[in-house]
Short mmCIF file of C-alpha atoms and ligand atoms in Angstrom, two decimals:
data_model
loop_
_atom_site.label_atom_id
_atom_site.label_comp_id
_atom_site.label_asym_id
_atom_site.label_seq_id
_atom_site.Cartn_x
_atom_site.Cartn_y
_atom_site.Cartn_z
CA MET A 1007 77.74 -20.51 -11.24
CA GLN A 1008 77.99 -17.52 -13.54
CA PRO A 1009 76.72 -14.29 -12.05
CA TYR A 1010 73.50 -12.63 -13.25
CA ASN A 1011 75.16 -9.28 -13.85
CA ASP A 1012 73.36 -6.59 -15.72
CA ILE A 1013 69.95 -8.22 -15.77
CA ALA A 1014 67.03 -6.08 -14.80
CA LEU A 1015 63.54 -7.05 -13.51
CA VAL A 1016 60.95 -4.39 -14.30
CA ALA A 1017 57.27 -3.63 -14.50
CA PRO A 1018 55.94 -5.81 -11.66
CA VAL A 1019 52.24 -6.32 -12.19
CA SER A 1020 49.59 -8.00 -10.01
CA LEU A 1021 45.99 -8.24 -11.35
CA PRO A 1022 43.44 -7.99 -8.55
CA TYR A 1023 42.43 -11.46 -7.42
CA GLU A 1024 38.88 -12.68 -7.76
CA ARG A 1025 37.14 -15.39 -5.77
CA ARG A 1026 35.56 -16.82 -8.86
CA SER A 1027 35.94 -15.86 -12.53
CA GLU A 1028 34.10 -16.76 -15.76
CA ARG A 1029 37.20 -15.57 -17.58
CA SER A 1030 39.87 -17.98 -18.83
CA ALA A 1031 43.49 -18.24 -17.79
CA ALA A 1032 44.24 -16.80 -21.24
CA TRP A 1033 42.39 -13.63 -20.32
CA PHE A 1034 44.37 -13.31 -17.07
CA THR A 1035 47.60 -13.91 -18.97
CA GLY A 1036 46.81 -11.47 -21.79
CA THR A 1037 45.54 -8.77 -19.41
CA ALA A 1038 48.76 -9.00 -17.30
CA PHE A 1039 50.83 -8.87 -20.41
CA ALA A 1040 49.04 -5.67 -21.57
CA ARG A 1041 49.47 -4.16 -18.11
CA MET A 1042 53.19 -4.91 -18.11
CA LEU A 1043 53.65 -3.27 -21.56
CA ASP A 1044 51.71 -0.27 -20.36
CA ARG A 1045 53.83 0.00 -17.22
CA ALA A 1046 57.13 -0.23 -19.26
CA GLY A 1047 55.99 1.98 -22.17
CA LEU A 1048 56.68 -0.84 -24.68
CA GLN A 1049 54.87 -2.23 -27.69
CA LYS A 1050 53.89 -5.90 -27.80
CA HIS A 1051 56.34 -6.55 -30.63
CA ASP A 1052 59.18 -5.37 -28.41
CA ILE A 1053 58.67 -8.60 -26.46
CA ASP A 1054 60.64 -11.45 -27.99
CA GLY A 1055 60.45 -13.99 -25.14
CA LEU A 1056 57.52 -15.36 -23.20
CA ALA A 1057 57.56 -17.57 -20.10
CA ILE A 1058 54.34 -18.73 -18.62
CA ALA A 1059 53.23 -20.82 -15.64
CA SER A 1060 49.58 -21.88 -15.45
CA PHE A 1061 47.52 -24.90 -14.46
CA THR A 1062 44.23 -23.82 -16.03
CA LEU A 1063 45.52 -22.61 -19.41
CA VAL A 1064 44.97 -26.18 -20.74
CA PRO A 1065 44.32 -27.22 -23.43
CA ASP A 1066 46.15 -24.14 -24.44
CA SER A 1067 49.80 -23.39 -23.63
CA VAL A 1068 52.40 -20.69 -24.02
CA VAL A 1069 52.30 -21.59 -27.74
CA SER A 1070 48.60 -20.72 -27.97
CA MET A 1071 49.31 -17.42 -26.22
CA THR A 1072 51.54 -16.24 -29.06
CA GLU A 1073 48.58 -16.43 -31.43
CA TYR A 1074 46.12 -14.86 -28.92
CA LEU A 1075 48.59 -12.01 -28.40
CA ASP A 1076 49.56 -11.96 -32.07
CA ILE A 1077 53.28 -11.82 -31.33
CA SER A 1078 56.18 -13.77 -32.88
CA PRO A 1079 58.72 -14.38 -30.09
CA GLY A 1080 61.97 -16.26 -30.63
CA TRP A 1081 62.00 -17.80 -27.22
CA LEU A 1082 59.27 -19.61 -25.24
CA GLU A 1083 59.18 -21.35 -21.90
CA GLN A 1084 56.36 -23.06 -19.99
CA ILE A 1085 57.23 -23.67 -16.35
CA PRO A 1086 55.33 -26.57 -14.84
CA MET A 1087 56.47 -25.86 -11.30
CA GLY A 1088 53.40 -24.18 -9.70
CA GLY A 1089 54.46 -22.42 -6.51
CA ALA A 1090 58.19 -22.51 -7.48
CA SER A 1091 57.61 -20.94 -10.89
CA GLY A 1092 58.39 -17.28 -10.12
CA PRO A 1093 62.02 -17.56 -9.13
CA VAL A 1094 62.46 -20.24 -11.78
CA ALA A 1095 61.14 -17.87 -14.43
CA VAL A 1096 63.62 -15.28 -13.25
CA ARG A 1097 66.51 -17.84 -13.72
CA ARG A 1098 65.34 -19.01 -17.14
CA ALA A 1099 64.59 -15.54 -18.57
CA ALA A 1100 67.81 -14.04 -17.18
CA ARG A 1101 69.97 -16.67 -18.84
CA ALA A 1102 68.16 -16.19 -22.11
CA VAL A 1103 68.78 -12.42 -22.07
CA GLN A 1104 72.41 -12.84 -20.97
CA ALA A 1105 73.02 -15.27 -23.84
CA GLY A 1106 71.26 -13.04 -26.35
CA ASP A 1107 68.57 -15.54 -27.11
CA ALA A 1108 65.97 -12.96 -26.19
CA GLU A 1109 66.06 -9.19 -25.55
CA ILE A 1110 62.95 -8.73 -23.40
CA VAL A 1111 61.11 -11.67 -21.81
CA ALA A 1112 57.63 -11.35 -20.32
CA CYS A 1113 57.20 -13.75 -17.38
CA ILE A 1114 53.61 -14.44 -16.26
CA GLY A 1115 51.94 -16.72 -13.79
CA ALA A 1116 48.14 -16.78 -14.30
CA ASP A 1117 45.22 -18.97 -13.41
CA THR A 1118 41.44 -18.76 -13.37
CA ALA A 1119 39.15 -20.26 -10.73
CA SER A 1120 35.63 -21.49 -11.29
CA ALA A 1121 33.56 -23.83 -9.09
CA ASP A 1122 35.11 -26.87 -10.80
CA THR A 1123 38.66 -25.93 -11.63
CA PHE A 1124 40.11 -26.52 -8.17
CA ALA A 1125 38.48 -29.91 -7.67
CA ASP A 1126 39.49 -31.03 -11.14
CA LEU A 1127 43.03 -29.85 -10.58
CA VAL A 1128 43.34 -31.67 -7.27
CA GLU A 1129 41.90 -34.93 -8.67
CA ASN A 1130 44.39 -35.11 -11.54
CA PHE A 1131 47.44 -33.46 -10.05
CA SER A 1132 49.79 -36.39 -10.46
CA ARG A 1133 49.59 -40.16 -10.95
CA PHE A 1134 50.79 -40.92 -7.48
CA SER A 1135 48.16 -38.59 -6.11
CA THR A 1136 45.36 -40.18 -8.18
CA ASP A 1137 46.28 -43.66 -6.96
CA ALA A 1138 47.45 -43.12 -3.46
CA VAL A 1139 46.34 -39.72 -1.95
CA PHE A 1140 43.13 -38.42 -3.55
CA PRO A 1141 41.12 -41.57 -2.63
CA TYR A 1142 41.69 -40.68 1.05
CA GLY A 1143 39.16 -37.89 1.37
CA ALA A 1144 39.87 -35.83 -1.79
CA GLY A 1145 41.39 -33.24 0.47
CA GLY A 1146 44.13 -32.27 -1.95
CA PRO A 1147 47.21 -30.77 -0.35
CA ASN A 1148 45.39 -30.16 2.91
CA THR A 1149 45.65 -33.86 3.87
CA VAL A 1150 49.38 -34.06 3.15
CA PHE A 1151 50.27 -30.72 4.72
CA ALA A 1152 48.22 -31.47 7.86
CA MET A 1153 50.47 -34.46 8.42
CA ILE A 1154 53.60 -32.54 7.64
CA THR A 1155 52.44 -29.81 10.07
CA ARG A 1156 51.77 -32.32 12.84
CA ASN A 1157 55.18 -33.94 12.38
CA TYR A 1158 56.87 -30.53 12.45
CA MET A 1159 55.03 -29.56 15.68
CA GLU A 1160 55.97 -32.86 17.36
CA LYS A 1161 59.57 -32.72 16.12
CA TYR A 1162 60.33 -29.11 17.06
CA GLY A 1163 57.73 -28.09 19.66
CA ALA A 1164 55.98 -25.63 17.48
CA GLU A 1165 52.49 -24.62 18.65
CA ARG A 1166 49.41 -23.42 16.79
CA GLU A 1167 50.05 -19.94 18.12
CA ASP A 1168 53.36 -19.90 16.25
CA PHE A 1169 51.61 -20.52 12.92
CA GLY A 1170 49.03 -17.94 14.05
CA ARG A 1171 51.78 -15.33 14.44
CA VAL A 1172 52.78 -15.85 10.83
CA CYS A 1173 49.19 -15.56 9.58
CA ILE A 1174 48.27 -12.51 11.78
CA ALA A 1175 51.37 -10.55 10.67
CA GLN A 1176 50.61 -11.28 7.03
CA ARG A 1177 47.04 -10.10 7.50
CA GLU A 1178 48.37 -6.85 8.91
CA ASN A 1179 50.62 -6.47 5.85
CA ALA A 1180 47.63 -7.25 3.57
CA LEU A 1181 45.57 -4.53 5.23
CA ALA A 1182 48.39 -2.04 4.63
CA ALA A 1183 48.63 -3.09 0.99
CA GLY A 1184 44.86 -3.05 0.68
CA THR A 1185 44.71 -5.74 -1.93
CA ALA A 1186 43.60 -8.92 -0.09
CA VAL A 1187 40.60 -11.09 -0.51
CA PHE A 1188 40.54 -11.37 3.26
CA ASN A 1189 40.40 -7.70 4.29
CA LYS A 1190 39.54 -7.81 8.01
CA PRO A 1191 42.14 -7.89 10.81
CA LEU A 1192 42.87 -11.37 12.21
CA SER A 1193 43.26 -11.76 16.03
CA MET A 1194 44.89 -14.68 17.71
CA GLN A 1195 41.53 -15.49 19.24
CA ASP A 1196 39.98 -15.63 15.72
CA TYR A 1197 42.85 -17.71 14.49
CA LEU A 1198 42.68 -20.29 17.27
CA ALA A 1199 38.86 -20.49 17.20
CA ALA A 1200 38.65 -21.15 13.46
CA ARG A 1201 36.93 -24.35 12.31
CA PRO A 1202 39.16 -27.36 11.72
CA ILE A 1203 39.77 -28.31 8.12
CA SER A 1204 42.24 -31.22 8.43
CA GLU A 1205 43.65 -31.19 11.97
CA PRO A 1206 46.00 -29.71 13.03
CA LEU A 1207 45.17 -27.32 10.08
CA HIS A 1208 42.31 -24.85 10.71
CA LEU A 1209 40.63 -22.37 8.37
CA PHE A 1210 43.32 -19.65 8.54
CA ASP A 1211 46.14 -22.10 7.84
CA CYS A 1212 44.74 -22.78 4.41
CA VAL A 1213 44.78 -20.65 1.30
CA MET A 1214 41.56 -19.91 -0.63
CA PRO A 1215 41.72 -20.77 -4.38
CA VAL A 1216 41.20 -17.61 -6.45
CA ALA A 1217 41.77 -16.31 -9.97
CA GLY A 1218 44.56 -13.91 -10.79
CA ALA A 1219 47.81 -13.16 -12.54
CA GLU A 1220 51.27 -11.86 -11.64
CA GLY A 1221 54.12 -10.88 -13.96
CA PHE A 1222 57.28 -8.96 -14.68
CA LEU A 1223 59.67 -8.20 -17.54
CA VAL A 1224 63.27 -9.31 -17.81
CA MET A 1225 65.76 -7.25 -19.93
CA THR A 1226 69.30 -5.87 -19.63
CA VAL A 1227 70.06 -3.10 -17.16
CA ALA A 1228 71.16 -0.95 -20.13
CA ARG A 1229 67.73 -1.41 -21.69
CA ALA A 1230 65.92 -0.66 -18.50
CA GLU A 1231 67.96 2.45 -17.96
CA SER A 1232 67.49 3.65 -21.54
CA LEU A 1233 63.71 3.21 -20.98
CA GLY A 1234 63.95 5.11 -17.73
CA LEU A 1235 62.40 2.29 -15.76
CA PRO A 1236 63.02 1.50 -12.11
CA TYR A 1237 64.38 -1.99 -11.79
CA ALA A 1238 65.64 -4.67 -9.44
CA ARG A 1239 68.81 -6.73 -10.01
CA ILE A 1240 69.39 -10.42 -9.61
CA LEU A 1241 72.14 -10.92 -7.08
CA ALA A 1242 71.74 -14.72 -6.85
CA ALA A 1243 69.27 -17.49 -7.71
CA GLY A 1244 68.88 -21.15 -7.12
CA GLU A 1245 66.53 -24.08 -7.53
CA ARG A 1246 66.53 -27.76 -6.42
CA HIS A 1247 63.89 -30.40 -6.93
CA ASN A 1248 63.07 -33.61 -5.01
CA ALA A 1249 65.74 -32.89 -2.43
CA TRP A 1250 66.06 -35.09 0.67
CA PRO A 1251 64.07 -37.88 -0.83
CA ASP A 1252 64.94 -40.25 2.06
CA ASP A 1253 63.17 -38.14 4.66
CA ASP A 1254 60.08 -40.15 5.59
CA VAL A 1255 58.12 -37.07 6.57
CA HIS A 1256 58.96 -33.68 4.92
CA PHE A 1257 60.60 -31.22 7.24
CA ARG A 1258 63.23 -29.57 5.07
CA ALA A 1259 63.57 -28.92 1.35
CA GLY A 1260 65.97 -27.97 -1.41
CA TRP A 1261 66.69 -24.44 -0.29
CA SER A 1262 68.95 -25.82 2.45
CA LEU A 1263 71.23 -27.17 -0.36
CA TYR A 1264 71.91 -23.92 -2.23
CA ARG A 1265 71.36 -21.07 0.18
CA ASP A 1266 74.94 -20.74 1.15
CA GLN A 1267 75.98 -20.55 -2.50
CA MET A 1268 73.36 -17.88 -3.05
CA TYR A 1269 74.63 -15.72 -0.17
CA GLU A 1270 78.16 -16.17 -1.41
CA GLN A 1271 77.22 -15.12 -4.86
CA ALA A 1272 75.24 -12.09 -3.60
CA GLU A 1273 78.05 -11.22 -1.09
CA LEU A 1274 75.27 -10.77 1.44
CA GLY A 1275 73.92 -12.79 4.43
CA PRO A 1276 70.48 -13.36 5.74
CA GLY A 1277 70.94 -10.37 8.11
CA ASP A 1278 71.27 -8.10 5.05
CA MET A 1279 67.82 -9.02 3.69
CA ASP A 1280 65.42 -6.10 4.10
CA PHE A 1281 62.55 -8.49 3.63
CA LEU A 1282 61.74 -12.13 2.92
CA GLN A 1283 58.89 -13.25 0.65
CA THR A 1284 58.24 -17.03 1.28
CA TYR A 1285 55.84 -19.33 -0.45
CA ASP A 1286 53.01 -19.62 2.08
CA ASP A 1287 50.70 -22.42 1.07
CA TYR A 1288 50.67 -23.30 4.75
CA PRO A 1289 52.39 -21.31 7.55
CA VAL A 1290 54.53 -24.33 8.52
CA ILE A 1291 56.18 -24.10 4.99
CA SER A 1292 56.93 -20.40 5.56
CA MET A 1293 58.69 -21.41 8.72
CA VAL A 1294 60.59 -24.17 7.03
CA GLN A 1295 61.80 -21.60 4.52
CA MET A 1296 62.96 -19.26 7.32
CA GLU A 1297 65.12 -22.17 8.52
CA ASP A 1298 66.31 -23.61 5.22
CA LEU A 1299 67.12 -20.14 3.87
CA GLY A 1300 69.32 -19.45 6.94
CA PHE A 1301 67.20 -16.81 8.83
CA CYS A 1302 67.24 -19.11 11.88
CA GLU A 1303 68.59 -22.55 12.72
CA LYS A 1304 66.74 -25.73 11.75
CA GLY A 1305 63.79 -26.18 14.08
CA GLY A 1306 64.19 -22.62 15.39
CA ALA A 1307 61.44 -20.95 13.42
CA ALA A 1308 58.85 -21.14 16.22
CA GLU A 1309 61.21 -19.21 18.52
CA PHE A 1310 62.09 -16.90 15.61
CA VAL A 1311 58.45 -15.91 14.96
CA ARG A 1312 57.78 -15.50 18.75
CA THR A 1313 60.61 -12.94 19.09
CA ARG A 1314 60.84 -11.21 15.62
CA PRO A 1315 58.14 -8.95 14.27
CA LEU A 1316 57.19 -10.10 10.77
CA THR A 1317 55.06 -7.03 9.70
CA TRP A 1318 56.26 -4.63 6.94
CA ASN A 1319 57.02 -1.90 9.48
CA GLY A 1320 57.66 -3.83 12.66
CA GLY A 1321 61.45 -3.42 12.73
CA GLY A 1322 62.04 -7.18 12.54
CA LEU A 1323 62.04 -9.25 9.35
CA PRO A 1324 59.35 -7.90 7.02
CA HIS A 1325 57.80 -11.13 5.72
CA ASN A 1326 55.30 -11.52 2.92
CA THR A 1327 54.86 -7.86 2.81
CA CYS A 1328 51.75 -7.80 0.65
CA GLY A 1329 50.02 -10.38 2.85
CA GLY A 1330 50.91 -13.43 0.87
CA GLN A 1331 48.56 -16.14 -0.30
CA LEU A 1332 47.23 -16.65 3.20
CA SER A 1333 45.60 -13.25 2.86
CA ALA A 1334 45.28 -12.78 -0.91
CA GLY A 1335 44.23 -16.28 -1.83
CA GLN A 1336 46.07 -18.73 -4.09
CA ALA A 1337 45.77 -17.84 -7.74
CA GLY A 1338 47.20 -21.18 -8.96
CA ALA A 1339 50.64 -20.74 -10.53
CA ALA A 1340 50.34 -16.94 -10.04
CA GLY A 1341 50.85 -17.82 -6.40
CA GLY A 1342 54.40 -18.89 -7.37
CA PHE A 1343 55.00 -15.43 -8.76
CA LEU A 1344 53.39 -13.39 -5.93
CA GLY A 1345 56.52 -13.19 -3.76
CA THR A 1346 58.87 -12.37 -6.65
CA VAL A 1347 56.59 -9.63 -7.96
CA GLU A 1348 56.15 -8.13 -4.51
CA ALA A 1349 60.02 -8.24 -4.07
CA ILE A 1350 60.42 -6.27 -7.35
CA ARG A 1351 57.81 -3.77 -6.20
CA GLN A 1352 59.56 -3.31 -2.81
CA LEU A 1353 63.00 -2.79 -4.47
CA THR A 1354 61.62 -0.32 -7.06
CA GLU A 1355 59.79 1.64 -4.39
CA THR A 1356 56.51 0.93 -6.15
CA ALA A 1357 54.80 -0.94 -3.24
CA LEU A 1358 51.56 0.56 -1.93
CA SER A 1359 51.31 1.84 1.64
CA ASN A 1360 53.21 -1.27 2.72
CA GLN A 1361 56.54 -0.03 1.34
CA VAL A 1362 59.44 -1.26 3.49
CA ALA A 1363 61.60 1.85 4.25
CA ASP A 1364 64.90 1.95 2.36
CA ALA A 1365 64.64 -1.65 0.99
CA ARG A 1366 67.90 -2.37 -0.75
CA ALA A 1367 68.00 -6.21 -0.94
CA GLY A 1368 65.59 -9.02 -0.33
CA MET A 1369 64.74 -12.61 -0.96
CA ALA A 1370 61.83 -14.33 -2.61
CA SER A 1371 61.37 -18.13 -2.54
CA GLY A 1372 59.10 -20.61 -4.22
CA TYR A 1373 57.80 -24.09 -3.49
CA GLY A 1374 55.47 -26.23 -5.53
CA MET A 1375 54.05 -29.44 -6.89
CA VAL A 1376 52.81 -32.07 -4.44
CA ASN A 1377 53.53 -35.27 -6.31
CA TYR A 1378 52.83 -37.67 -3.40
CA ASP A 1379 53.56 -36.72 0.16
CA ARG A 1380 55.38 -33.33 -0.22
CA CYS A 1381 56.09 -30.61 -2.75
CA LEU A 1382 59.07 -31.43 -4.93
CA CYS A 1383 60.14 -28.06 -6.37
CA THR A 1384 62.03 -25.23 -4.56
CA SER A 1385 63.49 -22.05 -5.86
CA ALA A 1386 64.75 -18.75 -4.52
CA VAL A 1387 66.19 -15.47 -5.70
CA ILE A 1388 68.07 -12.64 -3.91
CA LEU A 1389 67.26 -9.35 -5.57
CA GLY A 1390 68.82 -5.97 -5.08
CA ARG A 1391 67.73 -2.39 -5.80
CA GLY A 1392 68.71 -1.23 -9.28
CA GLY A 1393 71.36 1.41 -9.97
CA GLU A 1394 73.51 0.43 -6.98
CA MET B 1286 21.28 -35.87 -9.52
CA THR B 1287 20.09 -39.08 -7.94
CA GLY B 1288 21.86 -42.34 -7.31
CA GLN B 1289 24.43 -43.31 -4.74
CA LEU B 1290 27.39 -40.97 -4.24
CA MET B 1291 30.68 -42.69 -4.82
CA PRO B 1292 34.30 -42.04 -3.84
CA PRO B 1293 36.67 -41.23 -6.64
CA ALA B 1294 37.19 -44.31 -8.89
CA SER B 1295 39.98 -43.07 -11.19
CA ARG B 1296 43.28 -45.08 -10.80
CA SER B 1297 46.32 -45.81 -13.01
CA ARG B 1298 46.46 -49.07 -14.96
CA LEU B 1299 48.88 -50.56 -12.41
CA TRP B 1300 46.32 -50.20 -9.70
CA GLN B 1301 44.50 -53.24 -10.99
CA GLN B 1302 47.26 -55.33 -9.37
CA VAL B 1303 46.49 -53.76 -5.98
CA ASN B 1304 42.79 -54.66 -6.52
CA GLU B 1305 43.58 -58.24 -7.40
CA ALA B 1306 45.79 -58.71 -4.32
CA ALA B 1307 43.18 -57.19 -2.01
CA ALA B 1308 40.46 -59.46 -3.57
CA ALA B 1309 42.72 -62.42 -2.70
CA GLY B 1310 43.13 -61.15 0.90
CA LEU B 1311 46.88 -60.46 0.27
CA PHE B 1312 49.11 -57.44 0.83
CA ARG B 1313 51.26 -57.31 -2.34
CA LEU B 1314 53.45 -54.47 -3.58
CA GLN B 1315 56.06 -54.20 -6.33
CA VAL B 1316 59.43 -55.69 -5.42
CA CYS B 1317 62.34 -54.89 -7.67
CA SER B 1318 63.97 -58.00 -9.23
CA GLY B 1319 67.27 -56.19 -9.49
CA CYS B 1320 67.73 -54.67 -6.06
CA GLY B 1321 64.76 -55.71 -3.86
CA THR B 1322 63.49 -52.18 -3.29
CA VAL B 1323 59.72 -52.16 -2.49
CA GLN B 1324 57.89 -49.55 -4.51
CA TYR B 1325 54.83 -47.55 -3.41
CA PRO B 1326 52.85 -45.88 -4.97
CA PRO B 1327 53.13 -48.20 -8.01
CA GLN B 1328 55.38 -47.13 -10.91
CA GLU B 1329 56.81 -48.78 -14.00
CA PHE B 1330 60.50 -48.93 -13.07
CA CYS B 1331 62.46 -49.09 -9.85
CA SER B 1332 63.19 -45.62 -8.44
CA HIS B 1333 66.44 -46.94 -6.91
CA CYS B 1334 68.18 -48.97 -9.68
CA LEU B 1335 65.93 -48.04 -12.57
CA ALA B 1336 65.29 -51.77 -13.53
CA ASP B 1337 61.89 -52.29 -15.07
CA GLU B 1338 61.07 -55.73 -13.67
CA LEU B 1339 58.92 -55.17 -10.64
CA PRO B 1340 56.88 -58.28 -9.87
CA TRP B 1341 54.06 -57.94 -7.31
CA GLU B 1342 54.96 -59.90 -4.23
CA GLN B 1343 53.56 -60.45 -0.86
CA VAL B 1344 55.28 -58.12 1.68
CA SER B 1345 54.81 -57.44 5.41
CA PRO B 1346 51.68 -55.27 6.04
CA MET B 1347 53.16 -54.03 9.31
CA GLY B 1348 54.33 -50.44 9.89
CA GLU B 1349 54.45 -47.47 12.16
CA VAL B 1350 52.37 -44.24 12.14
CA LEU B 1351 54.61 -41.31 11.12
CA SER B 1352 51.86 -38.63 11.27
CA TRP B 1353 48.18 -38.39 10.95
CA THR B 1354 45.26 -35.94 10.45
CA THR B 1355 41.60 -35.84 11.25
CA THR B 1356 39.68 -34.52 8.19
CA HIS B 1357 36.71 -32.23 8.77
CA ALA B 1358 36.23 -30.82 5.29
CA SER B 1359 36.14 -32.07 1.71
CA THR B 1360 35.02 -30.61 -1.64
CA ASN B 1361 33.79 -34.08 -2.63
CA ARG B 1362 30.14 -34.87 -1.92
CA PHE B 1363 30.81 -38.51 -0.99
CA PHE B 1364 33.42 -37.62 1.54
CA LYS B 1365 31.22 -34.89 3.02
CA GLY B 1366 28.88 -37.70 4.02
CA ILE B 1367 31.49 -39.61 6.01
CA LEU B 1368 33.24 -36.74 7.86
CA PRO B 1369 35.17 -36.73 10.12
CA PHE B 1370 37.70 -39.46 9.37
CA HIS B 1371 41.36 -40.09 10.03
CA VAL B 1372 44.22 -40.41 7.54
CA GLY B 1373 47.78 -41.43 8.43
CA MET B 1374 51.22 -41.64 6.97
CA ILE B 1375 52.56 -45.12 7.67
CA LYS B 1376 56.21 -46.15 7.36
CA LEU B 1377 55.94 -49.78 6.21
CA ASP B 1378 58.49 -52.21 7.63
CA CYS B 1379 59.29 -53.17 4.10
CA GLY B 1380 60.34 -49.56 3.23
CA PRO B 1381 57.88 -47.22 1.60
CA VAL B 1382 55.62 -44.60 3.17
CA LEU B 1383 51.91 -45.40 2.56
CA ILE B 1384 49.00 -43.02 3.10
CA GLY B 1385 45.89 -44.76 4.35
CA TYR B 1386 42.78 -44.48 6.55
CA LEU B 1387 43.59 -44.86 10.19
CA VAL B 1388 41.26 -46.12 12.99
CA ALA B 1389 40.82 -43.93 16.09
CA ALA B 1390 42.82 -46.30 18.29
CA SER B 1391 45.94 -45.69 16.21
CA LEU B 1392 46.06 -41.88 16.27
CA HIS B 1393 49.48 -41.65 17.85
CA THR B 1394 52.82 -41.09 16.25
CA GLY B 1395 54.78 -44.24 16.55
CA SER B 1396 51.74 -46.58 16.82
CA ARG B 1397 52.31 -50.05 15.37
CA VAL B 1398 49.72 -50.77 12.75
CA GLN B 1399 48.72 -53.40 10.20
CA VAL B 1400 47.63 -52.27 6.79
CA THR B 1401 44.76 -53.95 4.92
CA GLY B 1402 43.57 -53.29 1.37
CA MET B 1403 39.75 -53.24 0.95
CA PRO B 1404 37.43 -52.18 -1.86
CA ASP B 1405 35.68 -48.76 -1.21
CA LYS B 1406 32.20 -48.10 -2.55
CA SER B 1407 33.73 -47.35 -6.05
CA GLY B 1408 35.21 -50.85 -6.06
CA GLN B 1409 38.80 -49.63 -5.93
CA THR B 1410 41.13 -50.68 -3.17
CA VAL B 1411 41.90 -48.30 -0.36
CA PHE B 1412 44.29 -49.07 2.49
CA LEU B 1413 43.13 -49.07 6.07
CA ALA B 1414 45.39 -49.28 9.15
CA GLY B 1415 44.78 -50.19 12.73
CA PRO B 1416 46.20 -52.12 15.67
CA PRO B 1417 47.63 -55.52 14.56
CA GLY B 1418 45.08 -58.34 14.77
CA THR B 1419 42.03 -56.05 14.69
CA ASP B 1420 39.59 -55.36 11.89
CA PRO B 1421 39.73 -51.68 10.79
CA ALA B 1422 36.70 -52.13 8.53
CA ALA B 1423 34.14 -51.60 11.28
CA GLU B 1424 35.01 -47.95 11.71
CA TYR B 1425 34.83 -47.29 7.98
CA SER B 1426 31.61 -49.12 7.02
CA LYS B 1427 30.21 -46.02 5.28
CA LEU B 1428 33.28 -45.88 3.08
CA LEU B 1429 33.63 -49.53 2.18
CA GLU B 1430 31.83 -51.75 -0.29
CA GLU B 1431 29.12 -53.73 1.42
ZN1 ZN C 1719 65.75 -51.74 -8.15
#
């Protein structure tokens, strides 16, 4: 795989999440776009590429956004990969800039949330789901991931407390960042006593649907430096979809198939990562990422989280340093950008009071799209601090 | 709004075949003419050999519980009225993994179960699973068509 030399990720932007919004996904997209321009000191016509991930932008698309924004880009991409869309956007945009198809690409994940959007989205998520999952309680992903979680617990001996450790550390990170929808500390007692949603999942294992947007700009390192912008570099990236299709119950995913190649390309190992941003739709999936991305052996994540601090300043593996979706809520496809945007903030020293000291390299991964009994899309990036 | 609440009624066009089999008291799934792969959920070509002839044939309704959940929350008003209930992932002896309602007696990984298709209150078939030779409908009377 060709390296991603000389590509810069700049202007990480997160709009504050809202529990409910009357505004459309187009507003969230446009507002994130404006914020990114502002951050980078660019004009909108400087942007000649636009990549968007959104569930609720329909009936509009990335095409409609060009008219709303009144720009005339020469490169467009819509990424229908939900929680995997952030690292995938990095890959697509980086190749476009390397090839000269675009000079500056704005990558945005954005979704709104009203009383009906989440229920509508779940009901019509895929044809397999409409026929063969939704009629069993309309629970959406909770039903499937409850069963994935139980299987994981039985297979590897993970306990509810292990998932609790992931959630509690993320809440501590969220409190340091000061941006979460959930803004009270979470104790193990609170975690264990929470009401059941779909056993073994309880309230704090599930993400709250919210409205929000996340985005960043992709350009050459030369351009970022001439603009005087702090940037992160892409050291490696990968994606794999519908991996391990013969596993009856999902317990591993595509990351396991390309992580070695990524570490080789980055000339770094898991021990060199100053943080890890996983896709945390459920804590079990964060633990599967710790395993499949090589931070511990397969089945070893429970032991890993028992012994390794996961907070931003705990001296272990800083994990989901802004609190992740388990604290911030899940803003649709923006949730697929959250980890990537936080990784860029950490590597450009623009995080809030949750800045990991001397962060030089880190990983962000994505996971999305429950078609039937698991999510099919996986993606990951290793990023490094710019100018090194 | 008045009137009886209903479970979701939307299904793909292919689901009509599932309804017809259930009405006849049969457990029929798509079986590929080319390679014999049994397909579930229904689709229009074989995921293994890509042939597009998939006649609906009677297959074994027996299987094994892979995992299960007890649901205590739903955004849907009909389902709120029947909480809590149990859902399982069942590895059918004929190949595919099927998600279905599970009776309380089968809430164990590895349980042998028999799957039966029955119309729910929307008239669409749902699958229920329980110990072989028993009738899983009794536990789900609030869900099923009278
Ligand atoms: Zn076939």
